PDB file of C-alpha atoms in Angstrom:
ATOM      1  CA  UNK A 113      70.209  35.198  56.784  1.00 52.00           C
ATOM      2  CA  UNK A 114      69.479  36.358  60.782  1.00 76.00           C
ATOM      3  CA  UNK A 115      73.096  35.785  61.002  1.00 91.00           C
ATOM      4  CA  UNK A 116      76.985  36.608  60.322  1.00 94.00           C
ATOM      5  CA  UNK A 117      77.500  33.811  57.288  1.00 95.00           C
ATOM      6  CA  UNK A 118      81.429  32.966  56.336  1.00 96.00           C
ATOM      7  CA  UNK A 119      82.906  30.463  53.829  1.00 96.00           C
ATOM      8  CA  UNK A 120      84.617  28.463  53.300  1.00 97.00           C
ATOM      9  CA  UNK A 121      83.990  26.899  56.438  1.00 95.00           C
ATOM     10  CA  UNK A 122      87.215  25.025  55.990  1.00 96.00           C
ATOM     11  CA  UNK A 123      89.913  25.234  53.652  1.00 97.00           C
ATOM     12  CA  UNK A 124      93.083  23.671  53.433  1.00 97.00           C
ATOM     13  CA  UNK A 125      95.584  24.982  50.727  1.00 97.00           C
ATOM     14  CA  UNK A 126      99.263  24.766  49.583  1.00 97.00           C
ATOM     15  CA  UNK A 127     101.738  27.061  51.082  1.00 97.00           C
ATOM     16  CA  UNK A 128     102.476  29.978  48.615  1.00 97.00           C
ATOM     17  CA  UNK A 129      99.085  29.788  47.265  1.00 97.00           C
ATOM     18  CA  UNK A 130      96.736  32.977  47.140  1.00 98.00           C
ATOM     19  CA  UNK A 131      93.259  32.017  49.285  1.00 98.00           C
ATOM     20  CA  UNK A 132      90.036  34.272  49.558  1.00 98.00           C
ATOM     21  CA  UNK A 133      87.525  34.170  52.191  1.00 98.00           C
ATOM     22  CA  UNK A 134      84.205  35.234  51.856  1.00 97.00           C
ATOM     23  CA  UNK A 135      81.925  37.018  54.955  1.00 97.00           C
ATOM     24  CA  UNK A 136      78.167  37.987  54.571  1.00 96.00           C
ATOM     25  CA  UNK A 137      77.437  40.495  57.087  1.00 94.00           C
ATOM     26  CA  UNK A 138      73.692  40.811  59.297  1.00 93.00           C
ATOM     27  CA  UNK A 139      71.929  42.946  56.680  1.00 91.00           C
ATOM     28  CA  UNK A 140      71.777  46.431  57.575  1.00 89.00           C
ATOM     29  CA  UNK A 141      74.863  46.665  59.665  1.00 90.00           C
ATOM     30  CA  UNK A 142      76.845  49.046  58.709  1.00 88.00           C
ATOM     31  CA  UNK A 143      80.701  47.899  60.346  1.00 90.00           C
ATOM     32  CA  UNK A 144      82.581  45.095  59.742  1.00 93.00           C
ATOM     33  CA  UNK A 145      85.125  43.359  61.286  1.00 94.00           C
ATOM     34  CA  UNK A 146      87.756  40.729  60.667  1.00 96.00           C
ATOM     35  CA  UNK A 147      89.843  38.964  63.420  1.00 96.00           C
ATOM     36  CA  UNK A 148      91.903  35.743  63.533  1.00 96.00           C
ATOM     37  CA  UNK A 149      92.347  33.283  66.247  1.00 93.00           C
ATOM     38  CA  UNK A 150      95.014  30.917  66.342  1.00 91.00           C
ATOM     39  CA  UNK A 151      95.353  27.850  68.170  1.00 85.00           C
ATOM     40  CA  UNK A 152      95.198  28.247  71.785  1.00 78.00           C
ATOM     41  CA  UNK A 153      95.037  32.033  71.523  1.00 81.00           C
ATOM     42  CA  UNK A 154      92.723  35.332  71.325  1.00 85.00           C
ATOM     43  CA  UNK A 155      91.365  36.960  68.957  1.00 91.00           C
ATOM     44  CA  UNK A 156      93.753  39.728  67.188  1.00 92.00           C
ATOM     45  CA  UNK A 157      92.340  42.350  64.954  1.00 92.00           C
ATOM     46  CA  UNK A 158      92.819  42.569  61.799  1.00 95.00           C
ATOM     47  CA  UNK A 159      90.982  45.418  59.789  1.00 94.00           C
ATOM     48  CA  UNK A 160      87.415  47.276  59.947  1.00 89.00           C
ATOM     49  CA  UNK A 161      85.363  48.855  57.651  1.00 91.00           C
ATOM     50  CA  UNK A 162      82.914  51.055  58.611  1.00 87.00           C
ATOM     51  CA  UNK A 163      79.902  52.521  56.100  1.00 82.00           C
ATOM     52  CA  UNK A 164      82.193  55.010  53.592  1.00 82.00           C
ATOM     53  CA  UNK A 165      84.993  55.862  55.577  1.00 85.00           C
ATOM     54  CA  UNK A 166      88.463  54.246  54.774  1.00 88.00           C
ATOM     55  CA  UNK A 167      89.396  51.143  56.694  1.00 90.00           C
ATOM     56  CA  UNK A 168      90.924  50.335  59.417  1.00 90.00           C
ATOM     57  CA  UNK A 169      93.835  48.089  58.319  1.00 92.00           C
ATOM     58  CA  UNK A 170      96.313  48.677  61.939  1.00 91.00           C
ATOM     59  CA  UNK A 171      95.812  44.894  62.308  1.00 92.00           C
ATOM     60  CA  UNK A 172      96.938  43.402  58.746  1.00 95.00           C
ATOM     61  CA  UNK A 173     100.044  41.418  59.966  1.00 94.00           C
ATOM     62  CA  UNK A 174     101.748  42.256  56.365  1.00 93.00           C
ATOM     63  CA  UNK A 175     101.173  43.296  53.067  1.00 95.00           C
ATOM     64  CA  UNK A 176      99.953  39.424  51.775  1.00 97.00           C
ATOM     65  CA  UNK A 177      96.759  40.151  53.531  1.00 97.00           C
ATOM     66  CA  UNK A 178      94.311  42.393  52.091  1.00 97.00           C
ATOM     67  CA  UNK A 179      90.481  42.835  52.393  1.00 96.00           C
ATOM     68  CA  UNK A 180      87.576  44.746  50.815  1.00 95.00           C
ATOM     69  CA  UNK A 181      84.351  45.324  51.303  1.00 94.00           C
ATOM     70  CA  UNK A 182      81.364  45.965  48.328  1.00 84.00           C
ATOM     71  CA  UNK A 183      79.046  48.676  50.089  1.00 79.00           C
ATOM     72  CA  UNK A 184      77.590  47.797  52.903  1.00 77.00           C
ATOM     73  CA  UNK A 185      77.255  43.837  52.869  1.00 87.00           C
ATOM     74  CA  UNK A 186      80.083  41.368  51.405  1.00 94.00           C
ATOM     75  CA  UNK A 187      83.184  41.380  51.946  1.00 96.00           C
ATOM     76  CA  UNK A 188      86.371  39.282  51.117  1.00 97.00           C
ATOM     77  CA  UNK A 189      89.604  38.670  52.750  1.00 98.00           C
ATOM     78  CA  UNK A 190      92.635  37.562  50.737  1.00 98.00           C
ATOM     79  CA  UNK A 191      95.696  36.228  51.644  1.00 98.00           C
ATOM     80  CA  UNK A 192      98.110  36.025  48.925  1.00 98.00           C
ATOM     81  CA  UNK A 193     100.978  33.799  49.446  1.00 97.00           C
ATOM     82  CA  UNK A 194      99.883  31.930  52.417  1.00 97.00           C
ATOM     83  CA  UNK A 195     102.701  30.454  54.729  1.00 97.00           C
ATOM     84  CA  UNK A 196     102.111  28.131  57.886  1.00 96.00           C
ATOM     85  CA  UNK A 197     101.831  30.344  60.371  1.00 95.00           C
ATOM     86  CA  UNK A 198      98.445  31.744  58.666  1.00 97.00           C
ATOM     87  CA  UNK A 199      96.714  28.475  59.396  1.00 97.00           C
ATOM     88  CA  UNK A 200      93.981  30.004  62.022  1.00 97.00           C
ATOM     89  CA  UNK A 201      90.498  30.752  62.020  1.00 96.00           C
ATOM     90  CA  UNK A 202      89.452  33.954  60.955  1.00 97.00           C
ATOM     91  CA  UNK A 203      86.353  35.601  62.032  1.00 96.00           C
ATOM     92  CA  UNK A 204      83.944  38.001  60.653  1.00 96.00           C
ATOM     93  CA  UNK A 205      81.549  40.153  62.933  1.00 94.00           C
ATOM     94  CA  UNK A 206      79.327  42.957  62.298  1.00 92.00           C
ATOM     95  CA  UNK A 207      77.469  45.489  64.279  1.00 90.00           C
ATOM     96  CA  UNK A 208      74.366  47.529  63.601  1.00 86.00           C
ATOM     97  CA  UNK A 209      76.386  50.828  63.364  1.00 75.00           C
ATOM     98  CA  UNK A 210      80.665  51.808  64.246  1.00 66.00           C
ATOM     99  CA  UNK A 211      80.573  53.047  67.618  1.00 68.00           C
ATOM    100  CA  UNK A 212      82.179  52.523  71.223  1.00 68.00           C
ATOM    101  CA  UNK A 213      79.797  50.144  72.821  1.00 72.00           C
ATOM    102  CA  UNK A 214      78.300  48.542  70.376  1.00 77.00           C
ATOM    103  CA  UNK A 215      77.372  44.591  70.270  1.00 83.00           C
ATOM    104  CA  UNK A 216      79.586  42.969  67.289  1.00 88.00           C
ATOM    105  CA  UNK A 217      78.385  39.470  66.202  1.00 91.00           C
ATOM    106  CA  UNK A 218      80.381  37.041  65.117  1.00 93.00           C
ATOM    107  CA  UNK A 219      80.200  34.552  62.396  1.00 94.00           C
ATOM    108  CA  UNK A 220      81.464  30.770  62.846  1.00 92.00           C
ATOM    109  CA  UNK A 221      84.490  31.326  60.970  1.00 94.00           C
ATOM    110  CA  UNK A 222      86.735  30.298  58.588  1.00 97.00           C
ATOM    111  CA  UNK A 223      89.222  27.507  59.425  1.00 96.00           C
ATOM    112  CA  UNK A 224      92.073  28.037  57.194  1.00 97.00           C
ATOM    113  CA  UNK A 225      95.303  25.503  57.566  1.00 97.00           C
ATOM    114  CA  UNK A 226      98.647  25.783  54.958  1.00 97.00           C
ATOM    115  CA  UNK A 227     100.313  22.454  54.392  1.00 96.00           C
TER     116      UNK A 227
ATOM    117  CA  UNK B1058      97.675  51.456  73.535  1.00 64.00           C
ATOM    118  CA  UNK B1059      94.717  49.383  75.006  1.00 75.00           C
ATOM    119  CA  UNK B1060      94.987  45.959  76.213  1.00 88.00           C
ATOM    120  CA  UNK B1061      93.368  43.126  78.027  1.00 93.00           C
ATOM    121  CA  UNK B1062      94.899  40.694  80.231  1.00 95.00           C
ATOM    122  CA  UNK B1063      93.098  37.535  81.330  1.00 95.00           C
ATOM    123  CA  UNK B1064      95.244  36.171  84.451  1.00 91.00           C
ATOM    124  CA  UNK B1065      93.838  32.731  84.080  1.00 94.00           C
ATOM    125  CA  UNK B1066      94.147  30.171  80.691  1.00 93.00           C
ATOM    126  CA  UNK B1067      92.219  27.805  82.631  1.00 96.00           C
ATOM    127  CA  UNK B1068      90.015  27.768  85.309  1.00 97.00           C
ATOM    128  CA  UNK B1069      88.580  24.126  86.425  1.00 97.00           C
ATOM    129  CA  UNK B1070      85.837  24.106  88.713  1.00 97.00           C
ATOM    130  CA  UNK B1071      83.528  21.535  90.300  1.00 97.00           C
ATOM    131  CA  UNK B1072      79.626  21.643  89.281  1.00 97.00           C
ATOM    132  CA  UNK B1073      77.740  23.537  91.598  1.00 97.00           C
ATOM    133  CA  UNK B1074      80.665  25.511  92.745  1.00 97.00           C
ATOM    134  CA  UNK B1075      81.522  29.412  92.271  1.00 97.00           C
ATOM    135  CA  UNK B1076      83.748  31.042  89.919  1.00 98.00           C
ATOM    136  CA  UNK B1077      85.418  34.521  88.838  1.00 97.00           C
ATOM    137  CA  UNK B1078      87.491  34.861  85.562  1.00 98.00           C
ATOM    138  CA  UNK B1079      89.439  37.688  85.859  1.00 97.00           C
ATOM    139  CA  UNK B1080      90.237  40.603  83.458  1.00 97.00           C
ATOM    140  CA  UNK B1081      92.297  43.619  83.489  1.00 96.00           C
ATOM    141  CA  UNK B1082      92.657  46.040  81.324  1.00 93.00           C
ATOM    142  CA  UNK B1083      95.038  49.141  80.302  1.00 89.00           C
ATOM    143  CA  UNK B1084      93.426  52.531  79.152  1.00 77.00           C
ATOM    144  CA  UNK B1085      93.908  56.021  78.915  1.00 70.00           C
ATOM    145  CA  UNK B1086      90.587  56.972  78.280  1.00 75.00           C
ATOM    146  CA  UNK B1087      87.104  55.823  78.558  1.00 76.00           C
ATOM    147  CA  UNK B1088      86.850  52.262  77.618  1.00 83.00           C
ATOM    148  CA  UNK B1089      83.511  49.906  77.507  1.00 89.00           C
ATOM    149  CA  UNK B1090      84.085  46.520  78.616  1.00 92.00           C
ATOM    150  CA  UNK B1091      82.738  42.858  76.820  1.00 93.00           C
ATOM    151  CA  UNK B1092      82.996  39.869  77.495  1.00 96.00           C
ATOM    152  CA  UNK B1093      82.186  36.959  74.631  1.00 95.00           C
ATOM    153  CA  UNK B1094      81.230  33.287  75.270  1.00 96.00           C
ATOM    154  CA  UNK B1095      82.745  30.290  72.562  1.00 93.00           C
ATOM    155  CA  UNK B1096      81.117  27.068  73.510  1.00 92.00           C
ATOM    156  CA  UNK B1097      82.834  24.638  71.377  1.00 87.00           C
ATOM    157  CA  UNK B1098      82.399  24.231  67.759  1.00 82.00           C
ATOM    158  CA  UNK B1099      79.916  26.753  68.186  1.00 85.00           C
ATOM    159  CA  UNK B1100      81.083  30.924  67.419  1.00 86.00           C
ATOM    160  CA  UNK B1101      81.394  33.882  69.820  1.00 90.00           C
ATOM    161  CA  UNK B1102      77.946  35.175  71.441  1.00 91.00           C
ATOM    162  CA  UNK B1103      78.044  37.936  73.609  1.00 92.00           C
ATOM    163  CA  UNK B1104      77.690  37.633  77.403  1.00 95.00           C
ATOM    164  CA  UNK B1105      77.055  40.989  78.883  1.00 95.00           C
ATOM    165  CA  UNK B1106      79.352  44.277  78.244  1.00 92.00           C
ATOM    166  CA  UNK B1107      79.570  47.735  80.600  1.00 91.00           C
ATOM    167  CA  UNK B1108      78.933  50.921  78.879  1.00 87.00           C
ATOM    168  CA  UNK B1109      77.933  53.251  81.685  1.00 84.00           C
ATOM    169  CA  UNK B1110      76.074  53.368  85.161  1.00 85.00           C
ATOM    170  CA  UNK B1111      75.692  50.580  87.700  1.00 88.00           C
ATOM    171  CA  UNK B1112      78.838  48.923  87.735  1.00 90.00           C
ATOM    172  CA  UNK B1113      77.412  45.857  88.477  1.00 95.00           C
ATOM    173  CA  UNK B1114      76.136  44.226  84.769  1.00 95.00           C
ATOM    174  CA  UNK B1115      74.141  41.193  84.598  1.00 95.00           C
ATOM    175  CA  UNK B1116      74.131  39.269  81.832  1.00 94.00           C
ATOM    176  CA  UNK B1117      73.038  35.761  80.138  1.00 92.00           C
ATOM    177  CA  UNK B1118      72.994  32.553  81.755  1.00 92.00           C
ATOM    178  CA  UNK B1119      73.214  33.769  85.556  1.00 95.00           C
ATOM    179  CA  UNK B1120      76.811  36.055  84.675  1.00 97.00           C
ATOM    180  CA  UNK B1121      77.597  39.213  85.973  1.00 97.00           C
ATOM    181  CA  UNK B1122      80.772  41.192  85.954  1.00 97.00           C
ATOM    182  CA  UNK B1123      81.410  44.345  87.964  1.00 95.00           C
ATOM    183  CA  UNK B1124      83.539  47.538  86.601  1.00 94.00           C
ATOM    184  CA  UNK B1125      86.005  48.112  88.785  1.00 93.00           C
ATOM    185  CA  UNK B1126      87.698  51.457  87.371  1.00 90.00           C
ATOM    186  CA  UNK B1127      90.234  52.276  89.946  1.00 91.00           C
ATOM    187  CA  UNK B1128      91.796  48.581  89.773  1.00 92.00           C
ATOM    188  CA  UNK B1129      90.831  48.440  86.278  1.00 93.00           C
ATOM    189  CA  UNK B1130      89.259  44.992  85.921  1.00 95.00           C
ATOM    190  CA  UNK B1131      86.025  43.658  85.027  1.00 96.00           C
ATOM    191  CA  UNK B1132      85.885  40.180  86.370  1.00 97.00           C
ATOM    192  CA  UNK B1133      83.115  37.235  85.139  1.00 98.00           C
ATOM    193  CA  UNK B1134      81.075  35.386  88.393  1.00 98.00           C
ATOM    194  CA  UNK B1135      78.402  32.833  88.723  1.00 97.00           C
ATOM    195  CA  UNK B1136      77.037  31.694  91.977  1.00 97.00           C
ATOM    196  CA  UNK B1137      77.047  27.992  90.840  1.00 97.00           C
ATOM    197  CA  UNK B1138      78.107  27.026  87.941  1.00 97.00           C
ATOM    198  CA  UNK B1139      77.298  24.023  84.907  1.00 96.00           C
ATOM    199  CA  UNK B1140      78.119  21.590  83.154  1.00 96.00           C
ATOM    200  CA  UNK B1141      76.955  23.837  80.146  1.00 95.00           C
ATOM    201  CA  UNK B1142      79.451  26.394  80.972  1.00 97.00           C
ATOM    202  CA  UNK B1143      82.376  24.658  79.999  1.00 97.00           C
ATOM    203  CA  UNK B1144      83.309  26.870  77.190  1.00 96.00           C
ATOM    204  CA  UNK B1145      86.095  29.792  76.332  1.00 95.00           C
ATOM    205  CA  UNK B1146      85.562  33.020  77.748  1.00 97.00           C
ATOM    206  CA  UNK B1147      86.565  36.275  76.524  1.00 96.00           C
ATOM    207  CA  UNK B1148      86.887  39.928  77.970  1.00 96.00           C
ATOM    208  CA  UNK B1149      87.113  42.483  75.446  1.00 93.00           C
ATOM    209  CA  UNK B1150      87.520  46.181  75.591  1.00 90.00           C
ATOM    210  CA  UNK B1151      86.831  48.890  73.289  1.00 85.00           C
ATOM    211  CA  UNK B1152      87.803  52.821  73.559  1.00 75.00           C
ATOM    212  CA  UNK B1153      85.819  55.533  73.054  1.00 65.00           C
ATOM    213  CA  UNK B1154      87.839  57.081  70.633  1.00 62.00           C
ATOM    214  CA  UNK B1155      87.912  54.003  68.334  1.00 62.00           C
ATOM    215  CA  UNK B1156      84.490  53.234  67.287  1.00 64.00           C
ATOM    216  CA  UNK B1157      83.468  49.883  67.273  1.00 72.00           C
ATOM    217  CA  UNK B1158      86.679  47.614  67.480  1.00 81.00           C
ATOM    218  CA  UNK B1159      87.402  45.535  70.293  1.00 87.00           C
ATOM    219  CA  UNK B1160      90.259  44.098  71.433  1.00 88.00           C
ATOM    220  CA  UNK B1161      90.543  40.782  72.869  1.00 92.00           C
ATOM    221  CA  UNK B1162      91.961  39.008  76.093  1.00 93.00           C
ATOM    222  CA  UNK B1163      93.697  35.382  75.553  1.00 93.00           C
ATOM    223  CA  UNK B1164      90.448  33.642  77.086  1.00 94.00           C
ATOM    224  CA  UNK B1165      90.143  31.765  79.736  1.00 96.00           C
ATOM    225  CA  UNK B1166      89.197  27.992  79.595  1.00 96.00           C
ATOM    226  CA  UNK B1167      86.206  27.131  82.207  1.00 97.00           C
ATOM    227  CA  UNK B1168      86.035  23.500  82.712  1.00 97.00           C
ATOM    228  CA  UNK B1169      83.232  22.224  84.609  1.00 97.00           C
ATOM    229  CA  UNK B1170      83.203  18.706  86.341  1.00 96.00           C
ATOM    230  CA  UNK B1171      80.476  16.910  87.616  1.00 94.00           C
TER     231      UNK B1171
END
């Protein structure tokens, strides 16, 4: 697709239970980022991968969230044992290639809210 | 560490009227300087960023933000602004020492009214 795709769009799921979220990068571009945005707030980093190297993870709030990425295209979030204060929307980006500068574009996001 | 400071959550402003969202930021090296549009329901789009030269950047939709190194901010103006502009704006920064990843202001909410 021309664009950054997530899903699901929306999910709503049980506190304690596991949830995975999926993110389709632009092809060809070789970083990718994750960031969540809860209510009323900015965006705060989570993790980046870019091409071979190893992560980024700084931004993982704990060890329930993980991510990986297959290559250079899909890549998955999980957050295992989800509690309320995970309910957020959580944003993939991309960019062309990891450097200072570059434009990152964002997908629409995954609204994610723990009942 | 870097971070970004938006001094305004909300900013309502008459149609037609001026505006400047403001941004600071804290660096101790060479940063490069976003700043992101979210209409609503809609995702983040990039407005115009600063990498090097003219301080003065132009961007989409009649923005423009000026680099201002030595008060280190990076504020958002239009001339006159629209309805269409009602939307959450983001600065971003990003240092040169840590590739591609940006981190994000609070945003600032710019309410136009007719």
């Amino acid at each position: 697709g021309a664009g950054v795709s997530q899903s699901p769009s929306n999910k709503v799921t049980e506190k304690g239970k596991d949830v995975e979220l999926r993110c389709d990068p632009i092809s060809g571009h070789t970083a990718l980022y994750w960031y969540r945005q809860r209510l009323g707030q900015g965006l705060e980093f989570l993790i980046y991968f870019q091409g071979n190297s190893a992560p980024d993870k700084s931004g993982l709030p704990s060890d329930r969230f993980s991510a990986e990425r297959t290559g250079e295209s899909v890549s998955t979030l999980t957050i295992q044992r989800t509690q309320q204060e995970d309910s957020a929307v959580y944003l993939c980006a991309s960019s062309l290639f990891d450097g200072p500068g570059n434009t990152i574009y964002f997908g629409e996001g995954s609204w994610l809210t723990v009942v | 560490a870097q971070s970004v400071t938006q001094l305004d959550s909300q900013v309502p402003v008459f149609e037609e009227a001026p505006v400047e969202l403001r941004c600071n930021y804290s660096s101790s090296v060479s940063v490069y300087l976003f700043w992101y549009v979210q209409y609503p329901n809609q995702g983040l789009q990039l407005l115009l960023k600063y990498l090097s030269g003219s301080t003065l950047v132009k961007g989409i939709n009649g923005f423009e933000a000026e680099f201002n190194k030595s008060q280190t901010s990076f504020h958002l103006r239009k001339p006159s602004v629209h309805i269409s502009d009602t939307a959450e704006y983001f600065c971003a920064v990003s240092e040169g020492n840590q590739g591609g990843k940006l981190i994000f202001g609070q945003g600032t909410e710019l309410s136009v009214k007719p």
